[in-house]
Tab-separated table of N, CA and C in Angstrom:
chain	number	residue	atom	x	y	z
A	79	MET	N	-98.341	-71.917	122.768
A	79	MET	CA	-99.142	-71.530	121.629
A	79	MET	C	-100.426	-72.342	121.614
A	80	THR	N	-101.493	-71.741	122.099
A	80	THR	CA	-102.776	-72.412	122.191
A	80	THR	C	-103.862	-71.492	121.645
A	81	LEU	N	-104.820	-72.092	120.962
A	81	LEU	CA	-105.974	-71.350	120.486
A	81	LEU	C	-107.208	-71.963	121.130
A	82	LYS	N	-107.849	-71.203	122.043
A	82	LYS	CA	-109.074	-71.647	122.708
A	82	LYS	C	-110.249	-71.176	121.852
A	83	ILE	N	-111.163	-72.090	121.579
A	83	ILE	CA	-112.293	-71.797	120.691
A	83	ILE	C	-113.603	-71.976	121.449
A	84	ASP	N	-114.461	-70.971	121.379
A	84	ASP	CA	-115.831	-71.085	121.861
A	84	ASP	C	-116.740	-71.111	120.639
A	85	VAL	N	-117.711	-72.009	120.638
A	85	VAL	CA	-118.648	-72.116	119.524
A	85	VAL	C	-120.040	-71.777	120.036
A	86	ASN	N	-120.705	-70.869	119.321
A	86	ASN	CA	-122.064	-70.453	119.658
A	86	ASN	C	-122.949	-70.725	118.454
A	87	ASP	N	-124.160	-71.180	118.704
A	87	ASP	CA	-125.064	-71.508	117.615
A	87	ASP	C	-126.342	-70.688	117.741
A	88	LEU	N	-126.434	-69.626	116.954
A	88	LEU	CA	-127.643	-68.815	116.897
A	88	LEU	C	-128.448	-69.183	115.656
A	89	PHE	N	-128.064	-70.268	115.016
A	89	PHE	CA	-128.662	-70.664	113.752
A	89	PHE	C	-129.609	-71.850	113.889
A	90	SER	N	-129.173	-72.918	114.554
A	90	SER	CA	-129.906	-74.184	114.541
A	90	SER	C	-131.326	-74.094	115.074
A	91	SER	N	-131.569	-73.184	116.003
A	91	SER	CA	-132.930	-73.053	116.511
A	91	SER	C	-133.857	-72.433	115.473
A	92	GLU	N	-133.283	-71.763	114.489
A	92	GLU	CA	-134.076	-71.088	113.453
A	92	GLU	C	-134.263	-71.955	112.201
A	93	ALA	N	-133.280	-72.780	111.885
A	93	ALA	CA	-133.320	-73.552	110.646
A	93	ALA	C	-132.374	-74.745	110.777
A	94	SER	N	-132.336	-75.547	109.747
A	94	SER	CA	-131.420	-76.679	109.775
A	94	SER	C	-130.343	-76.489	108.716
A	95	ALA	N	-129.233	-77.140	108.939
A	95	ALA	CA	-128.128	-77.090	107.995
A	95	ALA	C	-127.753	-78.521	107.639
A	96	GLN	N	-127.182	-78.681	106.454
A	96	GLN	CA	-126.702	-80.002	106.057
A	96	GLN	C	-125.556	-80.439	106.953
A	97	TYR	N	-124.790	-79.459	107.423
A	97	TYR	CA	-123.576	-79.781	108.161
A	97	TYR	C	-123.161	-78.576	108.995
A	98	LEU	N	-122.817	-78.809	110.226
A	98	LEU	CA	-122.183	-77.802	111.068
A	98	LEU	C	-120.952	-78.458	111.676
A	99	PRO	N	-119.799	-77.818	111.579
A	99	PRO	CA	-118.603	-78.436	112.165
A	99	PRO	C	-118.685	-78.443	113.682
A	100	SER	N	-118.115	-79.465	114.276
A	100	SER	CA	-118.046	-79.540	115.727
A	100	SER	C	-116.878	-78.684	116.218
A	101	LYS	N	-116.856	-78.451	117.504
A	101	LYS	CA	-115.751	-77.709	118.105
A	101	LYS	C	-114.434	-78.445	117.857
A	102	GLU	N	-114.477	-79.770	117.876
A	102	GLU	CA	-113.282	-80.581	117.646
A	102	GLU	C	-112.784	-80.422	116.205
A	103	GLU	N	-113.716	-80.376	115.255
A	103	GLU	CA	-113.302	-80.165	113.855
A	103	GLU	C	-112.679	-78.789	113.673
A	104	LEU	N	-113.311	-77.777	114.259
A	104	LEU	CA	-112.746	-76.430	114.176
A	104	LEU	C	-111.335	-76.409	114.763
A	105	ALA	N	-111.168	-77.068	115.905
A	105	ALA	CA	-109.849	-77.108	116.549
A	105	ALA	C	-108.834	-77.798	115.645
A	106	GLN	N	-109.251	-78.850	114.956
A	106	GLN	CA	-108.347	-79.549	114.034
A	106	GLN	C	-107.947	-78.633	112.883
A	107	TRP	N	-108.920	-77.921	112.322
A	107	TRP	CA	-108.617	-77.009	111.210
A	107	TRP	C	-107.702	-75.884	111.675
A	108	TYR	N	-108.047	-75.317	112.827
A	108	TYR	CA	-107.282	-74.170	113.320
A	108	TYR	C	-105.911	-74.564	113.861
A	109	ALA	N	-105.712	-75.851	114.139
A	109	ALA	CA	-104.392	-76.309	114.587
A	109	ALA	C	-103.338	-76.043	113.521
A	110	GLN	N	-103.763	-75.945	112.262
A	110	GLN	CA	-102.833	-75.651	111.172
A	110	GLN	C	-102.230	-74.257	111.328
A	111	VAL	N	-102.944	-73.374	112.010
A	111	VAL	CA	-102.500	-71.989	112.194
A	111	VAL	C	-101.818	-71.812	113.550
A	112	GLU	N	-102.197	-72.644	114.507
A	112	GLU	CA	-101.700	-72.501	115.882
A	112	GLU	C	-100.182	-72.398	115.968
A	113	SER	N	-99.483	-73.189	115.191
A	113	SER	CA	-98.014	-73.190	115.267
A	113	SER	C	-97.420	-71.859	114.812
A	114	ARG	N	-98.202	-71.052	114.140
A	114	ARG	CA	-97.729	-69.753	113.664
A	114	ARG	C	-97.986	-68.634	114.679
A	115	LEU	N	-98.697	-68.969	115.748
A	115	LEU	CA	-99.043	-67.976	116.761
A	115	LEU	C	-98.006	-67.971	117.876
A	116	GLU	N	-97.768	-66.820	118.411
A	116	GLU	CA	-96.894	-66.699	119.575
A	116	GLU	C	-97.744	-66.245	120.746
A	117	GLY	N	-98.105	-67.188	121.593
A	117	GLY	CA	-98.945	-66.883	122.740
A	117	GLY	C	-100.192	-67.737	122.734
A	118	ASP	N	-101.068	-67.440	123.676
A	118	ASP	CA	-102.329	-68.155	123.824
A	118	ASP	C	-103.464	-67.216	123.438
A	119	PHE	N	-104.359	-67.698	122.592
A	119	PHE	CA	-105.413	-66.849	122.050
A	119	PHE	C	-106.784	-67.478	122.225
A	120	HIS	N	-107.798	-66.619	122.237
A	120	HIS	CA	-109.196	-67.039	122.323
A	120	HIS	C	-109.920	-66.550	121.079
A	121	LEU	N	-110.783	-67.405	120.539
A	121	LEU	CA	-111.560	-67.102	119.343
A	121	LEU	C	-112.998	-67.537	119.583
A	122	SER	N	-113.930	-66.702	119.185
A	122	SER	CA	-115.343	-67.050	119.265
A	122	SER	C	-115.868	-67.278	117.847
A	123	VAL	N	-116.523	-68.416	117.635
A	123	VAL	CA	-117.126	-68.755	116.347
A	123	VAL	C	-118.625	-68.890	116.575
A	124	THR	N	-119.416	-68.161	115.797
A	124	THR	CA	-120.867	-68.187	115.958
A	124	THR	C	-121.538	-68.449	114.620
A	125	PHE	N	-122.440	-69.421	114.597
A	125	PHE	CA	-123.236	-69.714	113.410
A	125	PHE	C	-124.506	-68.871	113.480
A	126	ILE	N	-124.816	-68.164	112.382
A	126	ILE	CA	-125.964	-67.257	112.391
A	126	ILE	C	-126.845	-67.467	111.159
A	127	THR	N	-128.051	-66.908	111.218
A	127	THR	CA	-129.021	-67.025	110.134
A	127	THR	C	-128.670	-66.068	108.991
A	128	PRO	N	-129.192	-66.350	107.795
A	128	PRO	CA	-128.973	-65.439	106.673
A	128	PRO	C	-129.520	-64.028	106.945
A	129	GLU	N	-130.640	-63.958	107.646
A	129	GLU	CA	-131.232	-62.647	107.923
A	129	GLU	C	-130.307	-61.808	108.810
A	130	TYR	N	-129.768	-62.432	109.822
A	130	TYR	CA	-128.859	-61.722	110.725
A	130	TYR	C	-127.561	-61.371	109.995
A	131	MET	N	-127.071	-62.296	109.168
A	131	MET	CA	-125.851	-62.026	108.410
A	131	MET	C	-126.072	-60.871	107.440
A	132	GLN	N	-127.234	-60.839	106.805
A	132	GLN	CA	-127.538	-59.740	105.876
A	132	GLN	C	-127.537	-58.408	106.613
A	133	GLU	N	-128.138	-58.386	107.781
A	133	GLU	CA	-128.182	-57.157	108.581
A	133	GLU	C	-126.757	-56.701	108.936
A	134	LEU	N	-125.938	-57.617	109.415
A	134	LEU	CA	-124.565	-57.269	109.803
A	134	LEU	C	-123.715	-56.866	108.601
A	135	ASN	N	-123.847	-57.594	107.501
A	135	ASN	CA	-123.065	-57.281	106.306
A	135	ASN	C	-123.464	-55.907	105.753
A	136	GLY	N	-124.738	-55.582	105.838
A	136	GLY	CA	-125.196	-54.262	105.406
A	136	GLY	C	-124.681	-53.155	106.315
A	137	THR	N	-124.747	-53.388	107.617
A	137	THR	CA	-124.315	-52.395	108.594
A	137	THR	C	-122.816	-52.147	108.549
A	138	TYR	N	-122.020	-53.219	108.521
A	138	TYR	CA	-120.576	-53.073	108.673
A	138	TYR	C	-119.790	-53.021	107.370
A	139	ARG	N	-120.393	-53.522	106.270
A	139	ARG	CA	-119.657	-53.518	105.013
A	139	ARG	C	-120.408	-52.792	103.907
A	140	GLY	N	-121.623	-52.330	104.194
A	140	GLY	CA	-122.398	-51.624	103.187
A	140	GLY	C	-122.886	-52.528	102.070
A	141	LYS	N	-122.962	-53.831	102.345
A	141	LYS	CA	-123.404	-54.798	101.339
A	141	LYS	C	-124.662	-55.477	101.869
A	142	PRO	N	-125.841	-55.121	101.326
A	142	PRO	CA	-127.114	-55.575	101.893
A	142	PRO	C	-127.531	-56.987	101.489
A	143	TYR	N	-126.637	-57.942	101.659
A	143	TYR	CA	-126.954	-59.336	101.380
A	143	TYR	C	-126.129	-60.201	102.330
A	144	PRO	N	-126.570	-61.436	102.563
A	144	PRO	CA	-125.796	-62.300	103.471
A	144	PRO	C	-124.506	-62.758	102.800
A	145	THR	N	-123.468	-62.888	103.591
A	145	THR	CA	-122.185	-63.394	103.114
A	145	THR	C	-121.831	-64.642	103.908
A	146	ASN	N	-120.738	-65.293	103.550
A	146	ASN	CA	-120.400	-66.552	104.204
A	146	ASN	C	-119.805	-66.364	105.598
A	147	VAL	N	-118.883	-65.415	105.749
A	147	VAL	CA	-118.225	-65.207	107.042
A	147	VAL	C	-117.916	-63.723	107.226
A	148	LEU	N	-118.062	-63.265	108.443
A	148	LEU	CA	-117.604	-61.941	108.835
A	148	LEU	C	-116.644	-62.107	110.000
A	149	SER	N	-115.564	-61.373	109.943
A	149	SER	CA	-114.547	-61.402	110.997
A	149	SER	C	-114.550	-60.063	111.706
A	150	PHE	N	-114.671	-60.105	113.013
A	150	PHE	CA	-114.638	-58.888	113.817
A	150	PHE	C	-113.474	-58.986	114.792
A	151	GLU	N	-112.422	-58.215	114.530
A	151	GLU	CA	-111.274	-58.197	115.429
A	151	GLU	C	-111.685	-57.624	116.774
A	152	PHE	N	-111.043	-58.102	117.823
A	152	PHE	CA	-111.289	-57.578	119.157
A	152	PHE	C	-110.947	-56.089	119.171
A	153	GLN	N	-111.833	-55.265	119.721
A	153	GLN	CA	-111.671	-53.813	119.684
A	153	GLN	C	-111.372	-53.170	121.032
A	154	GLY	N	-111.275	-53.952	122.095
A	154	GLY	CA	-111.040	-53.381	123.419
A	154	GLY	C	-109.573	-53.057	123.654
A	155	ASP	N	-109.279	-52.563	124.853
A	155	ASP	CA	-107.883	-52.268	125.181
A	155	ASP	C	-107.194	-53.535	125.669
A	156	GLU	N	-105.898	-53.437	125.925
A	156	GLU	CA	-105.103	-54.610	126.287
A	156	GLU	C	-105.611	-55.314	127.541
A	157	ASP	N	-106.074	-54.546	128.540
A	157	ASP	CA	-106.593	-55.163	129.759
A	157	ASP	C	-107.830	-56.009	129.467
A	158	GLU	N	-108.671	-55.509	128.584
A	158	GLU	CA	-109.894	-56.240	128.238
A	158	GLU	C	-109.604	-57.432	127.331
A	159	ALA	N	-108.468	-57.419	126.658
A	159	ALA	CA	-108.126	-58.490	125.723
A	159	ALA	C	-107.753	-59.781	126.433
A	160	ASP	N	-107.541	-59.736	127.736
A	160	ASP	CA	-107.176	-60.932	128.482
A	160	ASP	C	-108.443	-61.708	128.827
A	161	TYR	N	-108.594	-62.884	128.226
A	161	TYR	CA	-109.741	-63.747	128.446
A	161	TYR	C	-109.242	-64.993	129.162
A	162	LEU	N	-109.277	-64.970	130.484
A	162	LEU	CA	-108.826	-66.095	131.306
A	162	LEU	C	-107.416	-66.542	130.925
A	163	GLY	N	-106.549	-65.570	130.705
A	163	GLY	CA	-105.164	-65.875	130.352
A	163	GLY	C	-104.914	-66.013	128.868
A	164	PHE	N	-105.940	-65.871	128.068
A	164	PHE	CA	-105.824	-65.951	126.617
A	164	PHE	C	-106.040	-64.558	126.029
A	165	THR	N	-105.291	-64.209	124.999
A	165	THR	CA	-105.479	-62.931	124.315
A	165	THR	C	-106.650	-63.072	123.349
A	166	GLU	N	-107.600	-62.167	123.453
A	166	GLU	CA	-108.806	-62.198	122.627
A	166	GLU	C	-108.468	-61.818	121.179
A	167	LEU	N	-108.772	-62.714	120.224
A	167	LEU	CA	-108.587	-62.413	118.800
A	167	LEU	C	-109.794	-61.683	118.235
A	168	GLY	N	-110.975	-62.199	118.533
A	168	GLY	CA	-112.187	-61.602	117.992
A	168	GLY	C	-113.242	-62.650	117.736
A	169	ASP	N	-114.167	-62.304	116.840
A	169	ASP	CA	-115.329	-63.139	116.551
A	169	ASP	C	-115.417	-63.456	115.071
A	170	LEU	N	-115.761	-64.703	114.789
A	170	LEU	CA	-116.109	-65.114	113.431
A	170	LEU	C	-117.590	-65.428	113.427
A	171	LEU	N	-118.321	-64.799	112.523
A	171	LEU	CA	-119.746	-65.080	112.353
A	171	LEU	C	-119.886	-65.787	111.015
A	172	ILE	N	-120.493	-66.967	111.044
A	172	ILE	CA	-120.566	-67.809	109.853
A	172	ILE	C	-122.027	-68.152	109.565
A	173	CYS	N	-122.403	-68.064	108.291
A	173	CYS	CA	-123.782	-68.323	107.871
A	173	CYS	C	-123.847	-69.653	107.098
A	174	PRO	N	-124.299	-70.735	107.749
A	174	PRO	CA	-124.322	-72.054	107.099
A	174	PRO	C	-125.046	-72.120	105.752
A	175	PRO	N	-126.252	-71.520	105.577
A	175	PRO	CA	-126.903	-71.638	104.276
A	175	PRO	C	-126.097	-71.008	103.135
A	176	VAL	N	-125.391	-69.933	103.412
A	176	VAL	CA	-124.573	-69.308	102.372
A	176	VAL	C	-123.435	-70.244	101.986
A	177	LEU	N	-122.779	-70.852	102.983
A	177	LEU	CA	-121.705	-71.805	102.681
A	177	LEU	C	-122.226	-72.987	101.878
A	178	GLU	N	-123.398	-73.498	102.241
A	178	GLU	CA	-123.972	-74.637	101.526
A	178	GLU	C	-124.265	-74.280	100.071
A	179	LYS	N	-124.820	-73.102	99.852
A	179	LYS	CA	-125.131	-72.651	98.492
A	179	LYS	C	-123.849	-72.495	97.683
A	180	GLU	N	-122.826	-71.875	98.266
A	180	GLU	CA	-121.559	-71.673	97.559
A	180	GLU	C	-120.906	-73.006	97.212
A	181	ALA	N	-120.892	-73.935	98.155
A	181	ALA	CA	-120.272	-75.237	97.894
A	181	ALA	C	-120.965	-75.932	96.725
A	182	ALA	N	-122.286	-75.849	96.693
A	182	ALA	CA	-123.035	-76.467	95.586
A	182	ALA	C	-122.720	-75.768	94.266
A	183	GLU	N	-122.741	-74.432	94.269
A	183	GLU	CA	-122.448	-73.668	93.049
A	183	GLU	C	-121.037	-73.924	92.534
A	184	GLN	N	-120.096	-74.101	93.450
A	184	GLN	CA	-118.696	-74.291	93.080
A	184	GLN	C	-118.327	-75.768	92.943
A	185	ASP	N	-119.320	-76.648	93.126
A	185	ASP	CA	-119.115	-78.090	93.008
A	185	ASP	C	-117.951	-78.562	93.873
A	186	LYS	N	-117.992	-78.142	95.156
A	186	LYS	CA	-116.972	-78.513	96.127
A	186	LYS	C	-117.611	-79.339	97.234
A	187	PRO	N	-116.851	-80.260	97.816
A	187	PRO	CA	-117.388	-80.948	99.003
A	187	PRO	C	-117.677	-79.924	100.100
A	188	LEU	N	-118.819	-80.062	100.730
A	188	LEU	CA	-119.265	-79.083	101.719
A	188	LEU	C	-118.247	-78.917	102.849
A	189	GLN	N	-117.703	-80.012	103.353
A	189	GLN	CA	-116.741	-79.904	104.452
A	189	GLN	C	-115.474	-79.172	104.007
A	190	HIS	N	-115.054	-79.366	102.763
A	190	HIS	CA	-113.881	-78.640	102.257
A	190	HIS	C	-114.141	-77.140	102.249
A	191	HIS	N	-115.343	-76.765	101.814
A	191	HIS	CA	-115.657	-75.326	101.756
A	191	HIS	C	-115.748	-74.742	103.165
A	192	TRP	N	-116.358	-75.501	104.081
A	192	TRP	CA	-116.407	-75.047	105.477
A	192	TRP	C	-114.997	-74.815	106.010
A	193	THR	N	-114.113	-75.772	105.770
A	193	THR	CA	-112.743	-75.659	106.261
A	193	THR	C	-112.084	-74.409	105.706
A	194	HIS	N	-112.239	-74.201	104.394
A	194	HIS	CA	-111.637	-73.031	103.751
A	194	HIS	C	-112.159	-71.735	104.355
A	195	ILE	N	-113.459	-71.609	104.480
A	195	ILE	CA	-114.047	-70.358	104.955
A	195	ILE	C	-113.696	-70.114	106.428
A	196	CYS	N	-113.651	-71.163	107.229
A	196	CYS	CA	-113.263	-70.994	108.639
A	196	CYS	C	-111.811	-70.531	108.744
A	197	LEU	N	-110.927	-71.113	107.954
A	197	LEU	CA	-109.528	-70.669	107.956
A	197	LEU	C	-109.410	-69.254	107.392
A	198	HIS	N	-110.161	-68.961	106.352
A	198	HIS	CA	-110.169	-67.628	105.736
A	198	HIS	C	-110.535	-66.570	106.781
A	199	GLY	N	-111.586	-66.833	107.540
A	199	GLY	CA	-112.007	-65.885	108.570
A	199	GLY	C	-110.951	-65.688	109.642
A	200	LEU	N	-110.325	-66.787	110.078
A	200	LEU	CA	-109.274	-66.676	111.090
A	200	LEU	C	-108.094	-65.865	110.570
A	201	LEU	N	-107.727	-66.075	109.323
A	201	LEU	CA	-106.611	-65.305	108.758
A	201	LEU	C	-106.919	-63.804	108.757
A	202	HIS	N	-108.177	-63.442	108.516
A	202	HIS	CA	-108.555	-62.020	108.618
A	202	HIS	C	-108.280	-61.501	110.029
A	203	LEU	N	-108.638	-62.283	111.040
A	203	LEU	CA	-108.405	-61.851	112.421
A	203	LEU	C	-106.920	-61.747	112.745
A	204	LEU	N	-106.098	-62.456	111.996
A	204	LEU	CA	-104.653	-62.404	112.205
A	204	LEU	C	-103.982	-61.338	111.342
A	205	GLY	N	-104.807	-60.518	110.658
A	205	GLY	CA	-104.268	-59.381	109.919
A	205	GLY	C	-104.122	-59.562	108.427
A	206	TYR	N	-104.515	-60.701	107.894
A	206	TYR	CA	-104.426	-60.908	106.444
A	206	TYR	C	-105.652	-60.309	105.776
A	207	ASP	N	-105.476	-59.887	104.517
A	207	ASP	CA	-106.581	-59.300	103.759
A	207	ASP	C	-106.411	-59.641	102.285
A	208	HIS	N	-107.415	-59.306	101.491
A	208	HIS	CA	-107.359	-59.613	100.058
A	208	HIS	C	-107.913	-58.468	99.215
A	209	ILE	N	-107.804	-57.257	99.740
A	209	ILE	CA	-108.294	-56.101	98.985
A	209	ILE	C	-107.330	-55.753	97.859
A	210	GLU	N	-106.065	-55.623	98.186
A	210	GLU	CA	-105.034	-55.316	97.185
A	210	GLU	C	-104.520	-56.621	96.581
A	211	PRO	N	-104.163	-56.623	95.293
A	211	PRO	CA	-103.719	-57.863	94.636
A	211	PRO	C	-102.555	-58.568	95.345
A	212	ASP	N	-101.574	-57.827	95.828
A	212	ASP	CA	-100.443	-58.483	96.500
A	212	ASP	C	-100.875	-59.097	97.827
A	213	GLU	N	-101.800	-58.432	98.535
A	213	GLU	CA	-102.335	-58.992	99.780
A	213	GLU	C	-103.134	-60.253	99.476
A	214	ALA	N	-103.945	-60.199	98.426
A	214	ALA	CA	-104.770	-61.346	98.046
A	214	ALA	C	-103.887	-62.540	97.694
A	215	GLU	N	-102.820	-62.288	96.964
A	215	GLU	CA	-101.907	-63.373	96.584
A	215	GLU	C	-101.283	-64.013	97.825
A	216	GLN	N	-100.867	-63.189	98.776
A	216	GLN	CA	-100.265	-63.713	99.999
A	216	GLN	C	-101.281	-64.523	100.811
A	217	MET	N	-102.499	-63.986	100.960
A	217	MET	CA	-103.516	-64.670	101.753
A	217	MET	C	-103.948	-65.971	101.080
A	218	GLU	N	-104.180	-65.932	99.771
A	218	GLU	CA	-104.596	-67.132	99.051
A	218	GLU	C	-103.509	-68.201	99.095
A	219	SER	N	-102.267	-67.787	98.991
A	219	SER	CA	-101.158	-68.737	99.056
A	219	SER	C	-101.129	-69.447	100.410
A	220	LEU	N	-101.325	-68.684	101.479
A	220	LEU	CA	-101.350	-69.272	102.809
A	220	LEU	C	-102.561	-70.184	102.991
A	221	GLU	N	-103.703	-69.775	102.472
A	221	GLU	CA	-104.897	-70.630	102.547
A	221	GLU	C	-104.643	-71.965	101.853
A	222	LYS	N	-104.078	-71.921	100.668
A	222	LYS	CA	-103.787	-73.154	99.926
A	222	LYS	C	-102.839	-74.046	100.713
A	223	GLU	N	-101.805	-73.445	101.303
A	223	GLU	CA	-100.825	-74.203	102.085
A	223	GLU	C	-101.495	-74.875	103.288
A	224	LEU	N	-102.302	-74.117	104.021
A	224	LEU	CA	-102.977	-74.666	105.193
A	224	LEU	C	-103.963	-75.770	104.817
A	225	LEU	N	-104.719	-75.548	103.761
A	225	LEU	CA	-105.692	-76.546	103.321
A	225	LEU	C	-104.998	-77.816	102.829
A	226	ALA	N	-103.868	-77.661	102.161
A	226	ALA	CA	-103.124	-78.827	101.667
A	226	ALA	C	-102.688	-79.722	102.819
A	227	THR	N	-102.338	-79.132	103.964
A	227	THR	CA	-101.934	-79.950	105.112
A	227	THR	C	-103.096	-80.795	105.626
A	228	LEU	N	-104.317	-80.402	105.274
A	228	LEU	CA	-105.513	-81.159	105.666
A	228	LEU	C	-106.015	-82.056	104.531
A	229	GLY	N	-105.260	-82.094	103.431
A	229	GLY	CA	-105.646	-82.923	102.293
A	229	GLY	C	-106.745	-82.318	101.446
A	230	ILE	N	-106.907	-81.005	101.517
A	230	ILE	CA	-107.962	-80.322	100.757
A	230	ILE	C	-107.324	-79.603	99.574
A	231	PRO	N	-107.856	-79.841	98.370
A	231	PRO	CA	-107.261	-79.228	97.180
A	231	PRO	C	-107.437	-77.706	97.142
A	232	ASP	N	-106.666	-77.098	96.277
A	232	ASP	CA	-106.669	-75.650	96.062
A	232	ASP	C	-108.090	-75.147	95.797
A	233	PRO	N	-108.629	-74.306	96.688
A	233	PRO	CA	-109.991	-73.803	96.466
A	233	PRO	C	-110.055	-72.774	95.336
A	234	TYR	N	-108.908	-72.273	94.929
A	234	TYR	CA	-108.835	-71.290	93.853
A	234	TYR	C	-108.367	-71.959	92.563
A	235	ARG	N	-108.751	-73.211	92.389
A	235	ARG	CA	-108.258	-73.981	91.243
A	235	ARG	C	-108.416	-73.185	89.947
A	236	ASP	N	-107.409	-73.290	89.140
A	236	ASP	CA	-107.350	-72.480	87.922
A	236	ASP	C	-107.981	-73.155	86.711
A	237	ASP	N	-108.571	-74.326	86.876
A	237	ASP	CA	-109.140	-75.023	85.728
A	237	ASP	C	-110.440	-74.379	85.245
A	238	ASP	N	-111.022	-73.519	86.039
A	238	ASP	CA	-112.254	-72.832	85.638
A	238	ASP	C	-112.165	-71.375	86.070
A	239	PRO	N	-111.641	-70.507	85.199
A	239	PRO	CA	-111.449	-69.094	85.565
A	239	PRO	C	-112.742	-68.397	86.017
A	240	GLU	N	-113.875	-68.774	85.431
A	240	GLU	CA	-115.143	-68.149	85.824
A	240	GLU	C	-115.494	-68.518	87.265
A	241	LEU	N	-115.252	-69.771	87.633
A	241	LEU	CA	-115.513	-70.224	88.993
A	241	LEU	C	-114.591	-69.516	89.986
A	242	VAL	N	-113.322	-69.375	89.632
A	242	VAL	CA	-112.363	-68.679	90.509
A	242	VAL	C	-112.809	-67.226	90.706
A	243	ALA	N	-113.211	-66.559	89.642
A	243	ALA	CA	-113.665	-65.167	89.747
A	243	ALA	C	-114.915	-65.078	90.629
A	244	GLN	N	-115.835	-66.018	90.472
A	244	GLN	CA	-117.053	-66.044	91.282
A	244	GLN	C	-116.704	-66.218	92.757
A	245	MET	N	-115.792	-67.127	93.057
A	245	MET	CA	-115.433	-67.384	94.428
A	245	MET	C	-114.739	-66.172	95.050
A	246	ARG	N	-113.845	-65.549	94.317
A	246	ARG	CA	-113.171	-64.359	94.835
A	246	ARG	C	-114.182	-63.243	95.102
A	247	GLN	N	-115.188	-63.142	94.249
A	247	GLN	CA	-116.229	-62.129	94.450
A	247	GLN	C	-117.018	-62.420	95.720
A	248	GLN	N	-117.304	-63.698	95.990
A	248	GLN	CA	-118.052	-64.066	97.186
A	248	GLN	C	-117.244	-63.758	98.442
A	249	LEU	N	-115.929	-63.862	98.369
A	249	LEU	CA	-115.081	-63.596	99.518
A	249	LEU	C	-114.806	-62.102	99.706
A	250	ALA	N	-115.086	-61.318	98.698
A	250	ALA	CA	-114.797	-59.873	98.760
A	250	ALA	C	-115.750	-59.140	99.678
């Protein structure tokens, strides 16, 4: 059970970010999920600009604004899914300025929010969703469990219902 991660940066040449996780940090976060996988998998993580994220979010989700993360499951056939002995999961596209803005608005440590959103995106690639209430409850419960193993508090904290609603809207 191994998760191979490639990190691509299409963002830093265009702008600066307060924080970008290293490949090692991503591997540490994703190690929380690795034990749940059966087999060896490959994941591509790419940091992109708000303009590019807005274009993709508009094209693929019909929402003409930048979002924090987009998950694109691998769409090829089984033969193409083999990446040097690893099964291709797909691509996560992450927009650093959106994450930074959300963390500030939600009064969360930036690294905690990065961890949450990176795990959230990976869970989408593993088939989890939050469209239906029961699916959302299952996915949020797993996110909380995974984040707790890293010492990160519940991102859906119930002490501020308006903040929780705002965050769920941003993830929708």
